[in-house]
């Protein structure tokens, strides 16, 4: 499952923010995020990098201050040339937390303008969410998800997958919530409606903002999937 699609609501926020810039403004903003997830019995970590602007990028590369010899090449995020991303390949996730560092971005825009920008990343991570219950409620006709609070989490989100395809993304949920009900109307990918009897995987994501940050500036994300697919309507 590719991590760039986990950030649907964040990407929308970044896109809205970038629209406040002048259309001819050749400047970008970067965000480096530590991703934590489960692999077998272990918690493993990787990094996702984002670069965004109002003006379309031609290319974006990044380097880390702790290893300037390694270059990260970002690519277009879901067809939006104003948002590029890089994500650690699954095989390169490790049990070692990424070190605190500064990521330096170098962007070339389609109009030929260049820009350099950076994002400071600490080594702070979030514990993985624990899903207590995920089941379909016949009375309320929705899929209810209950989870334990994640220490230091600033917000949560719920994703639902059909196999490896993201089919539902909740809005950003406040950190006081520990329950969310997924209905059949809003939040589903365009053209997708839940099918009675079909089983879906539920994912809970927890978000940690950067110091004095918000959903435009994320430090870390952790995620956990339901132990088994949940049948819709049963």
Short mmCIF file of C-alpha atoms in Angstrom, two decimals:
data_model
loop_
_atom_site.label_atom_id
_atom_site.label_comp_id
_atom_site.label_asym_id
_atom_site.label_seq_id
_atom_site.Cartn_x
_atom_site.Cartn_y
_atom_site.Cartn_z
CA UNK A 1 0.00 0.00 0.00
CA UNK A 2 1.60 3.23 -1.10
CA UNK A 3 1.84 5.86 1.62
CA UNK A 4 1.31 9.00 -0.50
CA UNK A 5 -2.40 8.20 -0.80
CA UNK A 6 -2.72 8.15 2.98
CA UNK A 7 -2.49 11.93 3.05
CA UNK A 8 -5.58 12.86 1.11
CA UNK A 9 -6.86 15.43 3.57
CA UNK A 10 -3.38 16.83 4.14
CA UNK A 11 -2.80 17.16 0.41
CA UNK A 12 -6.07 19.06 0.02
CA UNK A 13 -4.96 21.40 2.80
CA UNK A 14 -1.60 21.95 1.13
CA UNK A 15 -3.29 22.59 -2.19
CA UNK A 16 -5.62 25.19 -0.67
CA UNK A 17 -2.72 26.88 1.09
CA UNK A 18 -0.65 27.01 -2.08
CA UNK A 19 -3.51 28.71 -3.88
CA UNK A 20 -2.94 31.73 -1.67
CA UNK A 21 0.33 32.33 -3.49
CA UNK A 22 0.68 34.36 -6.66
CA UNK A 23 0.39 32.20 -9.77
CA UNK A 24 3.76 33.47 -10.92
CA UNK A 25 5.40 32.90 -7.54
CA UNK A 26 8.23 30.43 -8.12
CA UNK A 27 8.60 29.39 -4.51
CA UNK A 28 8.05 26.05 -2.84
CA UNK A 29 7.51 24.58 0.59
CA UNK A 30 8.75 21.24 1.87
CA UNK A 31 7.59 18.82 4.53
CA UNK A 32 9.47 15.77 5.81
CA UNK A 33 7.42 13.21 7.75
CA UNK A 34 8.42 10.09 9.69
CA UNK A 35 6.12 7.17 8.95
CA UNK A 36 5.67 4.36 11.51
CA UNK A 37 3.84 1.13 10.72
CA UNK A 38 3.84 -2.54 11.66
CA UNK A 39 5.81 -5.20 9.80
CA UNK A 40 5.32 -8.63 11.29
CA UNK A 41 5.75 -8.11 15.02
CA UNK A 42 8.01 -5.07 14.60
CA UNK A 43 7.38 -1.34 14.32
CA UNK A 44 9.31 -0.02 11.35
CA UNK A 45 10.06 3.51 10.16
CA UNK A 46 10.56 5.39 6.93
CA UNK A 47 10.33 8.96 5.65
CA UNK A 48 7.95 10.64 3.23
CA UNK A 49 8.92 13.97 1.65
CA UNK A 50 6.52 16.50 0.14
CA UNK A 51 7.14 19.63 -1.90
CA UNK A 52 4.31 21.92 -2.94
CA UNK A 53 3.71 25.27 -4.56
CA UNK A 54 1.10 27.12 -6.59
CA UNK A 55 3.28 27.03 -9.71
CA UNK A 56 3.80 23.60 -11.34
CA UNK A 57 7.11 21.90 -10.69
CA UNK A 58 9.29 20.42 -13.40
CA UNK A 59 11.49 18.55 -10.93
CA UNK A 60 12.25 18.40 -7.21
CA UNK A 61 15.20 16.79 -5.46
CA UNK A 62 16.09 16.68 -1.78
CA UNK A 63 19.07 15.83 0.42
CA UNK A 64 19.43 15.27 4.14
CA UNK A 65 21.97 17.15 6.22
CA UNK A 66 23.03 13.86 7.87
CA UNK A 67 23.88 12.30 4.48
CA UNK A 68 24.31 14.88 1.74
CA UNK A 69 25.62 12.18 -0.63
CA UNK A 70 22.16 10.63 -1.01
CA UNK A 71 19.70 12.41 -3.29
CA UNK A 72 15.94 11.85 -3.08
CA UNK A 73 14.09 12.39 -6.34
CA UNK A 74 10.47 13.42 -5.81
CA UNK A 75 7.73 12.69 -8.33
CA UNK A 76 4.30 14.02 -9.22
CA UNK A 77 1.64 13.24 -6.63
CA UNK A 78 -1.51 11.83 -8.25
CA UNK A 79 -1.15 14.01 -11.34
CA UNK A 80 -0.87 17.33 -9.46
CA UNK A 81 2.32 19.03 -10.64
CA UNK A 82 2.08 21.52 -7.76
CA UNK A 83 2.71 18.63 -5.33
CA UNK A 84 5.66 16.25 -5.57
CA UNK A 85 6.53 13.45 -3.14
CA UNK A 86 9.06 10.79 -2.22
CA UNK A 87 8.36 7.82 0.04
CA UNK A 88 10.70 5.25 1.51
CA UNK A 89 10.25 1.94 -0.35
CA UNK A 90 8.69 -0.79 1.81
CA UNK A 91 11.88 -2.85 1.68
CA UNK A 92 13.87 0.06 3.15
CA UNK A 93 11.73 0.60 6.24
CA UNK A 94 13.79 -0.29 9.33
CA UNK A 95 13.33 -0.73 13.07
CA UNK A 96 15.68 2.22 13.59
CA UNK A 97 14.03 5.62 13.89
CA UNK A 98 15.21 8.22 11.35
CA UNK A 99 17.67 10.71 12.81
CA UNK A 100 16.82 14.35 13.38
CA UNK A 101 17.99 16.31 10.38
CA UNK A 102 17.23 19.11 7.94
CA UNK A 103 15.95 18.19 4.49
CA UNK A 104 17.05 20.59 1.77
CA UNK A 105 14.87 20.78 -1.34
CA UNK A 106 15.92 22.07 -4.77
CA UNK A 107 13.06 22.71 -7.19
CA UNK A 108 12.88 23.63 -10.85
CA UNK A 109 9.54 25.01 -12.01
CA UNK A 110 8.06 24.55 -15.46
CA UNK A 111 8.63 28.26 -16.16
CA UNK A 112 12.37 27.77 -15.53
CA UNK A 113 12.46 29.47 -12.12
CA UNK A 114 14.43 27.64 -9.43
CA UNK A 115 14.01 27.68 -5.67
CA UNK A 116 15.60 26.08 -2.62
CA UNK A 117 13.78 25.48 0.65
CA UNK A 118 14.11 23.26 3.71
CA UNK A 119 12.26 21.48 6.49
CA UNK A 120 13.60 20.54 9.89
CA UNK A 121 12.72 17.04 11.09
CA UNK A 122 13.15 15.93 14.71
CA UNK A 123 13.40 12.27 15.71
CA UNK A 124 10.05 12.29 17.51
CA UNK A 125 7.65 9.55 16.44
CA UNK A 126 4.19 8.32 17.42
CA UNK A 127 3.28 4.94 18.84
CA UNK A 128 1.14 2.82 16.54
CA UNK A 129 -2.63 3.12 17.00
CA UNK A 130 -4.48 0.22 18.57
CA UNK A 131 -7.82 -0.59 16.95
CA UNK A 132 -10.17 -1.88 19.64
CA UNK A 133 -13.13 -2.63 17.40
CA UNK A 134 -14.12 -2.29 13.76
CA UNK A 135 -17.51 -3.66 12.82
CA UNK A 136 -20.57 -2.91 10.74
CA UNK A 137 -23.67 -1.80 12.65
CA UNK A 138 -26.88 -3.00 11.01
CA UNK A 139 -29.03 -0.61 13.06
CA UNK A 140 -27.18 2.58 12.16
CA UNK A 141 -26.05 1.24 8.75
CA UNK A 142 -22.43 2.32 9.17
CA UNK A 143 -19.01 0.90 9.97
CA UNK A 144 -17.90 1.92 13.45
CA UNK A 145 -14.22 2.15 14.35
CA UNK A 146 -12.98 2.43 17.95
CA UNK A 147 -9.32 2.93 18.88
CA UNK A 148 -7.16 3.76 21.89
CA UNK A 149 -5.76 7.26 22.27
CA UNK A 150 -2.22 7.59 20.91
CA UNK A 151 -0.02 9.65 23.27
CA UNK A 152 0.92 13.05 21.77
CA UNK A 153 -1.26 12.59 18.67
CA UNK A 154 -2.67 15.89 17.40
CA UNK A 155 -5.30 14.34 15.12
CA UNK A 156 -6.49 11.14 13.51
CA UNK A 157 -7.94 9.92 10.22
CA UNK A 158 -9.65 6.77 8.98
CA UNK A 159 -8.85 5.14 5.64
CA UNK A 160 -10.63 2.17 4.10
CA UNK A 161 -9.07 -0.07 1.48
CA UNK A 162 -10.51 -2.47 -1.06
CA UNK A 163 -7.50 -4.75 -1.36
CA UNK A 164 -4.64 -2.29 -1.94
CA UNK A 165 -6.86 0.47 -3.34
CA UNK A 166 -7.83 3.40 -1.12
CA UNK A 167 -11.61 3.80 -1.40
CA UNK A 168 -12.45 5.98 1.61
CA UNK A 169 -10.71 8.81 3.48
CA UNK A 170 -12.24 10.56 6.48
CA UNK A 171 -11.78 14.24 7.26
CA UNK A 172 -9.16 15.12 9.85
CA UNK A 173 -10.45 14.04 13.27
CA UNK A 174 -9.68 15.88 16.51
CA UNK A 175 -7.40 14.12 18.97
CA UNK A 176 -10.15 13.74 21.60
CA UNK A 177 -12.05 11.30 19.38
CA UNK A 178 -11.70 7.55 19.88
CA UNK A 179 -14.66 6.51 17.73
CA UNK A 180 -15.77 7.28 14.20
CA UNK A 181 -18.61 5.89 12.11
CA UNK A 182 -18.14 5.55 8.36
CA UNK A 183 -21.39 5.95 6.43
CA UNK A 184 -22.13 5.20 2.81
CA UNK A 185 -22.37 8.80 1.57
CA UNK A 186 -19.40 11.16 1.94
CA UNK A 187 -15.68 10.37 2.04
CA UNK A 188 -15.66 7.63 -0.59
CA UNK A 189 -13.50 7.95 -3.67
CA UNK A 190 -15.37 9.33 -6.67
CA UNK A 191 -17.30 6.57 -8.36
CA UNK A 192 -17.04 4.22 -5.37
CA UNK A 193 -19.90 3.20 -3.10
CA UNK A 194 -19.62 0.48 -0.45
CA UNK A 195 -20.97 -2.88 -1.58
CA UNK A 196 -23.06 -5.00 0.77
CA UNK A 197 -21.23 -8.22 1.63
CA UNK A 198 -17.87 -6.94 0.37
CA UNK A 199 -15.00 -6.90 2.87
CA UNK A 200 -12.78 -3.86 3.44
CA UNK A 201 -9.62 -3.20 5.46
CA UNK A 202 -9.81 -0.36 7.97
CA UNK A 203 -6.78 1.79 8.75
CA UNK A 204 -6.41 4.26 11.64
CA UNK A 205 -3.78 6.97 11.24
CA UNK A 206 -2.42 9.22 13.98
CA UNK A 207 -0.71 12.55 13.20
CA UNK A 208 1.88 14.53 15.12
CA UNK A 209 2.32 18.16 14.08
CA UNK A 210 5.62 19.96 13.99
CA UNK A 211 6.21 22.33 16.95
CA UNK A 212 3.66 25.13 16.58
CA UNK A 213 2.49 23.35 13.45
CA UNK A 214 -0.80 22.02 12.13
CA UNK A 215 -1.98 19.67 9.38
CA UNK A 216 0.08 21.73 6.91
CA UNK A 217 3.25 20.85 8.86
CA UNK A 218 3.45 17.22 9.97
CA UNK A 219 6.30 15.70 12.01
CA UNK A 220 5.18 12.08 12.17
CA UNK A 221 2.42 9.67 11.22
CA UNK A 222 1.69 6.22 12.61
CA UNK A 223 -0.83 3.74 11.28
CA UNK A 224 -2.47 0.42 12.04
CA UNK A 225 -4.81 -1.85 10.07
CA UNK A 226 -7.73 -3.93 11.28
CA UNK A 227 -6.76 -7.52 12.07
CA UNK A 228 -9.10 -8.77 9.37
CA UNK A 229 -11.25 -7.26 6.59
CA UNK A 230 -14.68 -6.04 7.71
CA UNK A 231 -17.77 -7.05 5.71
CA UNK A 232 -19.95 -4.08 4.77
CA UNK A 233 -23.61 -4.61 5.59
CA UNK A 234 -23.08 -7.80 7.61
#
